[in-house]
Amino acid sequence: MAETKQESSLHVVVFPWLAFGHMIPFLDLSKRLAQRGHDVTFVSTPRNAARLATIPPELSARIRVVMLELPEVNGLPEGAECTADVPLEKVELLKKAFDGLAAPFAGLVAEACAGSSSDTAGFLRKPDWIVLDFAQNWIWPIAEEHKIECAVLLIFPAAILAYVGPKHENEAHPRRTTEEFMAQPSWIPFPSTISYRRHEADAIAAIFRPNASGVSDVDRFWQLQRPRCRLIIHRSCPEAEPRLFPLLTELFGKPVVPAGLLLPNDIDNDSVLTTDQSFLGIMQWLDEQPRRSVIYVALGSEAPVTADHVRELAHGLDLSGVRFLWALRQPVGHVGAVLPDGFEARVTGRGVVRARWVPQVRVLAHGAVGAFLTHCGWGSTVESLFRFGHPLVMLPFITDQGLIAREMTARRVGVEVPRNDDDGSFRRDDVAAAVRRVMAEGEESEAFERNARELQKVLGDEVRQEQYVDELVEYLQRYK
């Protein structure tokens, strides 16, 4: 990949929200910008910076990490620095702490613009761009004071921005009832899958109300309508979401552009296999399984999974009779055993539960894996379906996950587990039935696999995906 000429090299400050589902794609974009000869300053907190993947040596001269200490907030657990560290009800306190980074961040920007930054603790030079997340409603006065252009990178699919819509459309068509939050918004002028089930609509309505941080998530979103925000960038592409990019550009009155899917470029680090003997054993177990016979199960780091969810899912996997590898995350705040009594003994030989970190891309790349039981986070959908063509068993929980599940169901690449429409609960029998539909031999499962492979051929085109990054760089050069 040819580097951009030095005289046109940009300095881009990249500042994600404190969630792994946000930090990882922000870092992936940072690496791609650095590969093209641009300097990137990645801003986060100390614990999060330590938990992210290391910068490849060949990019270390281009990417520097600046760490800001997260302020203490009453009620936020000690040491909590990302959404994976707290239960769902405390995420609003994390946003309150995040807002406390405004002053130290402003100090870094002021030093850089005055030419007095430290070589070790600050920005090396004035940024050309700040690429921020949805949450930093406090960055805009800082950027305006120093005349720095801003772009908002949304790691969600474009469908969620289409659902939220711009402020003026919400004022003209306010949503007050659950039914109104369930429906496709009136400003989407064509048929789509952009709607929510009842239990999801109740949850999505909450992002329109102020929380403990003093502001609603939607009010944070709507800050991207400020003039200083020159671009809205999505981790997506028109092939994944037809018709949405032109619509959003019209609705928000500024370019809404794809960064591409930021597909994983490599399989996870081999050092995991040499330093973690327990995972080496799991890979050996996978090696012994028939091709495409195992369903990989993982519900991400952000989904609000409870102990009851885990137990019902375990019973469903048991009843399905299917081989599985389960990356089990202990529910936040739960103490003690979470799996049903005797579960692991009953599934010995055909099921493996891994309660520690799993290199997900490596597992998904293994030939024994034939499907993915997922919460339908966008990152997991990109890694499994778009990268490897795996059909899905879908168990969505929050935010964009329901929208993604509806769209993937419409594309016939998998099955969504039925849920109680009022409280969102699900039954073990329905989990088992969904798993068998995707994994069992027969016309339906073959159709799911065929459709998933066809979609992967289109969206997994790495050359086209890298072209989206090239086109994004052209926007950054043009609008700086």
XYZ file of C-alpha atoms in Angstrom:
480
model
C 0.000 0.000 0.000
C 1.621 3.214 -1.121
C 2.114 5.845 1.550
C 0.647 9.309 1.145
C 3.267 11.912 0.304
C 4.852 13.398 3.406
C 3.776 16.951 2.609
C 0.115 15.880 2.700
C 0.426 13.761 5.829
C -2.366 14.346 8.320
C -2.321 14.312 12.102
C -5.539 12.675 13.266
C -6.554 12.454 16.917
C -8.756 9.394 17.434
C -10.860 9.300 20.603
C -13.357 6.436 21.109
C -16.009 5.911 23.760
C -15.002 3.568 26.585
C -16.274 0.268 25.197
C -14.288 -2.482 23.489
C -16.817 -2.591 20.656
C -15.836 1.043 19.998
C -12.134 1.090 20.875
C -11.195 -1.867 18.664
C -12.608 -0.481 15.372
C -11.227 2.974 16.217
C -7.814 1.322 16.598
C -8.331 -0.640 13.372
C -9.002 2.621 11.526
C -5.944 4.163 13.197
C -3.754 1.374 11.825
C -5.120 1.851 8.327
C -4.479 5.585 8.461
C -0.937 4.949 9.684
C -0.365 2.464 6.855
C -1.183 5.297 4.469
C 1.468 7.563 5.975
C -0.613 9.605 8.429
C 0.143 10.297 12.084
C -2.449 9.151 14.608
C -2.826 9.976 18.287
C -5.094 7.454 19.971
C -6.662 8.763 23.189
C -7.992 6.497 25.938
C -7.576 5.712 29.634
C -4.661 3.755 31.157
C -6.419 0.465 31.818
C -8.113 0.423 28.452
C -4.856 1.235 26.652
C -3.206 -1.693 28.442
C -5.983 -4.066 27.398
C -5.965 -3.166 23.705
C -3.810 -4.981 21.174
C -0.266 -3.721 20.826
C 0.657 -1.466 17.918
C 2.546 -3.400 15.201
C 6.235 -2.396 15.213
C 6.066 -1.153 11.620
C 3.351 1.341 12.642
C 4.726 2.412 16.019
C 6.348 5.532 14.566
C 2.975 6.670 13.232
C 0.617 5.780 16.118
C 1.065 7.100 19.630
C -1.250 6.403 22.553
C -2.093 9.214 24.979
C -3.732 8.213 28.253
C -6.064 10.366 30.345
C -6.908 9.391 33.921
C -10.634 8.756 34.303
C -12.069 10.830 37.181
C -13.710 9.079 40.110
C -17.505 9.192 40.200
C -19.582 8.210 43.190
C -21.201 4.829 42.529
C -18.818 3.792 39.748
C -16.834 0.680 40.772
C -13.160 1.253 41.501
C -11.006 0.544 38.457
C -13.956 0.560 36.050
C -12.866 2.165 32.791
C -15.096 0.570 30.172
C -18.592 -0.795 29.744
C -17.369 -4.382 30.209
C -16.412 -3.453 33.790
C -19.880 -2.353 34.906
C -23.478 -3.603 34.809
C -25.788 -1.916 32.317
C -27.399 0.331 34.913
C -24.011 1.909 35.764
C -22.975 2.765 32.203
C -24.522 6.218 32.650
C -22.087 6.797 35.531
C -19.258 5.834 33.190
C -20.515 8.529 30.816
C -20.423 11.007 33.708
C -16.799 10.074 34.393
C -16.038 10.289 30.669
C -17.379 13.845 30.626
C -14.736 14.616 33.257
C -12.062 14.147 30.583
C -13.079 17.420 28.922
C -10.620 19.604 30.851
C -7.511 17.401 30.480
C -8.277 16.849 26.800
C -8.671 20.602 26.296
C -5.292 21.063 27.946
C -3.625 18.634 25.540
C -5.140 20.378 22.528
C -4.128 23.825 23.803
C -0.541 22.690 24.356
C -0.330 21.167 20.883
C -1.737 24.297 19.230
C 0.728 26.464 21.159
C 3.612 24.239 20.086
C 4.429 23.262 23.673
C 3.391 19.601 23.803
C 5.555 17.126 25.649
C 7.150 14.404 23.529
C 5.920 11.781 26.003
C 2.596 12.962 27.378
C 0.817 15.057 24.789
C 0.123 15.591 21.100
C 3.244 16.174 19.042
C 1.625 18.819 16.860
C -1.689 20.491 16.217
C -4.241 17.981 14.962
C -5.728 18.350 11.521
C -8.717 16.295 12.625
C -10.339 14.970 15.743
C -12.221 11.740 15.027
C -14.546 11.311 17.990
C -17.333 8.993 19.053
C -20.999 9.697 19.727
C -20.432 10.512 23.411
C -18.166 13.580 23.512
C -20.680 16.397 23.417
C -18.040 18.511 25.185
C -15.410 18.398 22.427
C -17.119 20.871 20.118
C -16.171 24.098 21.965
C -12.576 22.840 22.203
C -12.415 22.158 18.469
C -14.076 25.481 17.673
C -11.641 27.453 19.829
C -8.634 25.950 18.055
C -10.226 25.676 14.575
C -9.779 21.916 14.311
C -12.060 19.960 12.022
C -14.041 17.083 13.482
C -15.533 13.859 12.192
C -17.761 11.492 14.141
C -17.012 7.812 13.600
C -20.028 5.656 14.395
C -19.127 1.996 14.839
C -22.822 1.074 14.558
C -24.458 0.225 11.247
C -25.925 3.187 9.405
C -29.386 1.807 10.221
C -29.161 3.055 13.819
C -28.487 6.644 12.699
C -31.378 6.364 10.254
C -33.599 5.183 13.107
C -32.530 7.988 15.462
C -32.792 10.609 12.720
C -31.812 14.286 12.923
C -33.157 16.572 15.607
C -35.465 18.533 13.290
C -37.224 15.360 12.107
C -37.731 14.232 15.706
C -39.210 17.604 16.587
C -41.550 17.385 13.608
C -42.457 13.734 14.302
C -42.019 13.166 18.060
C -42.132 9.609 19.400
C -43.871 9.248 22.748
C -45.489 5.789 22.928
C -43.898 2.365 22.805
C -45.683 1.708 19.520
C -44.126 4.820 17.980
C -40.678 3.652 19.027
C -41.404 0.237 17.482
C -42.271 1.624 14.046
C -40.039 2.502 11.120
C -39.466 6.286 11.266
C -41.509 8.393 8.853
C -38.382 10.013 7.371
C -37.225 6.684 5.882
C -39.094 6.785 2.547
C -38.659 3.147 1.474
C -39.436 -0.297 2.945
C -36.776 -1.502 5.378
C -36.151 -3.688 8.426
C -35.491 -0.617 10.601
C -37.965 -1.220 13.423
C -37.934 -2.698 16.917
C -39.816 -5.330 18.853
C -41.779 -4.180 21.900
C -39.202 -5.081 24.556
C -36.462 -3.493 22.427
C -38.516 -0.339 21.873
C -38.916 0.147 25.613
C -35.141 0.007 25.971
C -34.389 2.220 22.955
C -36.788 4.891 24.253
C -34.459 5.278 27.246
C -31.679 6.728 25.080
C -33.978 9.692 24.370
C -34.170 10.543 28.106
C -31.479 12.202 30.246
C -29.496 9.780 32.422
C -27.173 10.158 35.402
C -24.668 12.027 33.233
C -27.237 14.808 32.881
C -27.780 14.392 29.157
C -29.436 11.774 26.957
C -27.531 9.603 24.494
C -29.593 11.041 21.659
C -28.652 14.589 22.640
C -25.039 13.457 22.375
C -25.782 12.022 18.937
C -27.392 15.215 17.742
C -24.232 17.218 18.455
C -22.879 15.816 15.191
C -25.180 18.293 13.472
C -22.884 21.127 14.565
C -21.044 22.957 11.749
C -17.632 21.954 13.140
C -18.537 18.313 12.420
C -17.553 18.101 8.756
C -18.074 14.357 8.237
C -20.109 11.504 9.684
C -18.271 8.225 9.164
C -19.783 4.767 9.526
C -18.100 1.419 9.936
C -20.198 0.136 7.079
C -20.579 0.330 3.310
C -23.360 0.634 0.727
C -23.174 -3.077 -0.124
C -24.054 -3.895 3.487
C -26.716 -1.187 3.800
C -28.155 -0.171 0.421
C -29.799 3.268 0.065
C -28.901 4.542 3.546
C -25.800 6.644 2.841
C -27.522 9.020 0.365
C -30.549 9.261 2.676
C -28.425 10.104 5.723
C -26.390 12.673 3.788
C -29.651 14.391 2.879
C -31.136 14.139 6.393
C -28.073 15.470 8.198
C -26.969 17.990 5.578
C -23.341 16.836 5.421
C -21.401 13.927 3.937
C -22.192 10.599 5.595
C -19.454 8.328 4.287
C -18.343 4.710 4.722
C -15.037 3.716 6.275
C -15.684 0.201 5.050
C -16.192 -2.686 7.436
C -12.618 -2.556 8.819
C -12.371 -6.312 8.362
C -9.788 -8.127 10.506
C -6.655 -8.328 8.375
C -5.051 -11.214 10.185
C -5.808 -14.127 12.424
C -5.226 -13.423 16.100
C -1.723 -13.475 17.477
C 0.013 -16.880 17.522
C 1.506 -16.055 20.920
C -1.840 -16.979 22.468
C -1.293 -20.557 21.371
C 2.218 -20.785 22.755
C 1.638 -19.035 26.090
C -1.834 -20.290 27.021
C -1.868 -24.067 27.248
C -5.579 -24.157 28.039
C -6.393 -22.519 24.731
C -3.977 -24.816 22.919
C -6.131 -27.680 24.186
C -9.255 -26.018 22.775
C -7.618 -25.647 19.372
C -6.644 -29.305 19.473
C -10.262 -30.186 20.287
C -11.424 -28.132 17.306
C -8.884 -29.910 15.104
C -10.539 -33.218 16.007
C -14.080 -32.133 15.040
C -15.623 -32.689 11.596
C -15.617 -29.776 9.208
C -18.315 -27.123 9.914
C -19.795 -29.235 12.733
C -19.255 -26.797 15.645
C -21.305 -23.728 16.492
C -19.287 -20.983 18.169
C -21.216 -19.198 20.931
C -20.298 -15.701 22.154
C -22.444 -12.819 23.344
C -19.792 -10.109 23.261
C -18.515 -7.780 25.944
C -21.359 -5.267 25.881
C -24.600 -7.287 25.945
C -26.367 -7.143 29.365
C -26.390 -10.912 29.851
C -27.817 -12.157 33.161
C -27.319 -15.423 35.023
C -30.809 -16.499 33.947
C -29.872 -15.871 30.308
C -26.745 -18.001 30.706
C -28.620 -20.891 32.284
C -31.381 -20.888 29.664
C -28.807 -20.730 26.880
C -26.893 -23.623 28.460
C -30.015 -25.772 28.607
C -30.749 -24.895 24.977
C -27.276 -25.941 23.827
C -27.625 -29.149 25.815
C -30.995 -29.935 24.211
C -29.768 -29.144 20.699
C -27.341 -32.070 20.618
C -24.953 -29.973 18.511
C -21.194 -29.607 19.027
C -20.324 -26.173 20.419
C -17.544 -23.946 21.705
C -18.864 -21.322 24.119
C -16.892 -18.207 25.049
C -18.709 -17.606 28.322
C -18.506 -14.205 29.968
C -19.472 -14.100 33.627
C -22.441 -11.712 34.037
C -21.229 -8.450 35.560
C -21.978 -8.396 39.283
C -22.805 -12.113 39.507
C -20.848 -14.114 42.072
C -20.592 -17.890 42.047
C -21.440 -20.648 39.610
C -23.565 -19.636 36.657
C -23.941 -22.840 34.628
C -26.634 -25.402 35.519
C -25.572 -28.247 37.805
C -24.004 -31.068 35.833
C -24.040 -29.170 32.544
C -20.376 -29.545 31.659
C -20.417 -33.252 32.518
C -23.436 -33.832 30.278
C -21.842 -32.137 27.263
C -18.342 -33.568 27.691
C -16.864 -34.461 24.334
C -19.243 -32.398 22.200
C -19.244 -29.070 24.038
C -16.469 -26.877 25.444
C -17.009 -23.876 27.719
C -14.212 -21.325 27.840
C -14.611 -18.830 30.684
C -11.487 -16.867 29.750
C -10.578 -14.682 26.801
C -11.034 -16.256 23.373
C -9.249 -15.022 20.209
C -12.530 -14.825 18.319
C -11.211 -14.282 14.801
C -8.919 -17.290 15.109
C -11.806 -19.487 16.246
C -14.114 -18.237 13.497
C -11.410 -19.002 10.925
C -11.181 -22.654 11.994
C -12.600 -25.162 9.532
C -14.563 -26.992 12.229
C -16.724 -23.932 12.917
C -19.896 -23.901 10.854
C -22.079 -21.226 12.469
C -22.107 -18.516 15.124
C -24.601 -17.981 17.952
C -24.262 -14.256 18.517
C -25.791 -11.201 20.180
C -25.581 -9.535 16.749
C -23.197 -6.796 17.714
C -21.987 -5.143 14.513
C -18.359 -6.075 15.155
C -19.202 -9.733 15.664
C -21.412 -9.738 12.569
C -18.559 -8.266 10.536
C -16.061 -10.816 11.876
C -18.233 -13.896 11.460
C -20.643 -13.395 8.570
C -18.920 -10.787 6.408
C -15.359 -12.088 6.975
C -15.926 -15.861 7.019
C -19.446 -16.459 5.685
C -20.816 -18.181 8.782
C -24.616 -18.410 9.115
C -25.995 -17.002 12.351
C -28.176 -17.962 15.286
C -29.175 -14.533 16.558
C -29.916 -13.501 20.139
C -29.905 -9.678 20.163
C -30.070 -7.615 23.369
C -29.615 -3.837 23.030
C -29.231 -0.768 20.760
C -28.470 -1.755 17.174
C -28.485 -5.514 17.744
C -32.186 -5.970 17.037
C -31.909 -3.981 13.805
C -28.987 -6.130 12.687
C -30.856 -9.336 13.525
C -33.917 -8.224 11.528
C -31.788 -7.392 8.482
C -29.791 -10.623 8.604
C -32.998 -12.618 9.017
C -34.427 -10.870 5.951
C -31.295 -11.826 4.032
C -31.873 -15.472 5.028
C -28.430 -15.987 6.545
C -29.694 -17.385 9.836
C -32.387 -17.623 12.500
C -33.349 -15.277 15.320
C -34.205 -16.979 18.624
C -37.841 -16.132 19.521
C -38.266 -13.950 22.609
C -41.131 -12.871 24.802
C -42.239 -9.598 23.242
C -42.953 -7.949 26.583
C -39.895 -8.783 28.695
C -37.388 -10.133 26.166
C -36.985 -13.498 27.863
C -36.266 -16.602 25.791
C -36.806 -20.332 26.280
C -34.307 -23.154 26.091
C -36.477 -25.091 23.628
C -36.408 -22.157 21.214
C -32.618 -21.889 21.518
C -32.278 -25.597 20.725
C -34.659 -25.371 17.767
C -32.838 -22.359 16.280
C -29.444 -24.046 16.637
C -30.710 -27.232 14.979
C -32.279 -25.271 12.092
C -28.925 -23.694 11.254
C -26.647 -26.660 12.010
C -28.664 -29.698 10.964
C -28.262 -31.158 7.491
C -31.096 -30.325 5.124
C -32.357 -27.832 2.589
C -32.933 -24.981 5.039
C -29.496 -25.124 6.675
C -27.869 -25.463 3.250
C -29.743 -22.350 2.122
C -28.527 -20.410 5.180
C -24.955 -21.455 4.452
C -25.233 -20.666 0.747
C -26.727 -17.217 1.402
C -24.069 -16.451 4.004
C -21.307 -17.423 1.590
C -22.765 -15.293 -1.182
C -22.984 -12.278 1.134
C -19.421 -12.881 2.280
C -18.167 -12.828 -1.311
C -19.551 -9.322 -1.736
C -18.750 -7.820 1.666
C -15.512 -9.712 2.240
C -13.843 -8.165 -0.812
C -10.769 -6.793 0.955
C -9.641 -4.722 -2.034
C -12.977 -2.873 -2.163
C -13.009 -2.468 1.616
C -9.572 -0.866 1.574
C -10.753 1.450 -1.205
C -13.353 2.815 1.205
C -10.517 3.815 3.556
C -8.684 5.459 0.643
C -11.829 7.403 -0.212
C -12.214 8.422 3.442
C -8.651 9.775 3.427
C -9.552 11.812 0.341
C -12.459 13.342 2.297
C -10.140 14.136 5.209
C -7.663 15.816 2.853
C -10.385 17.751 1.054
C -12.184 19.054 4.151
C -9.261 19.780 6.478
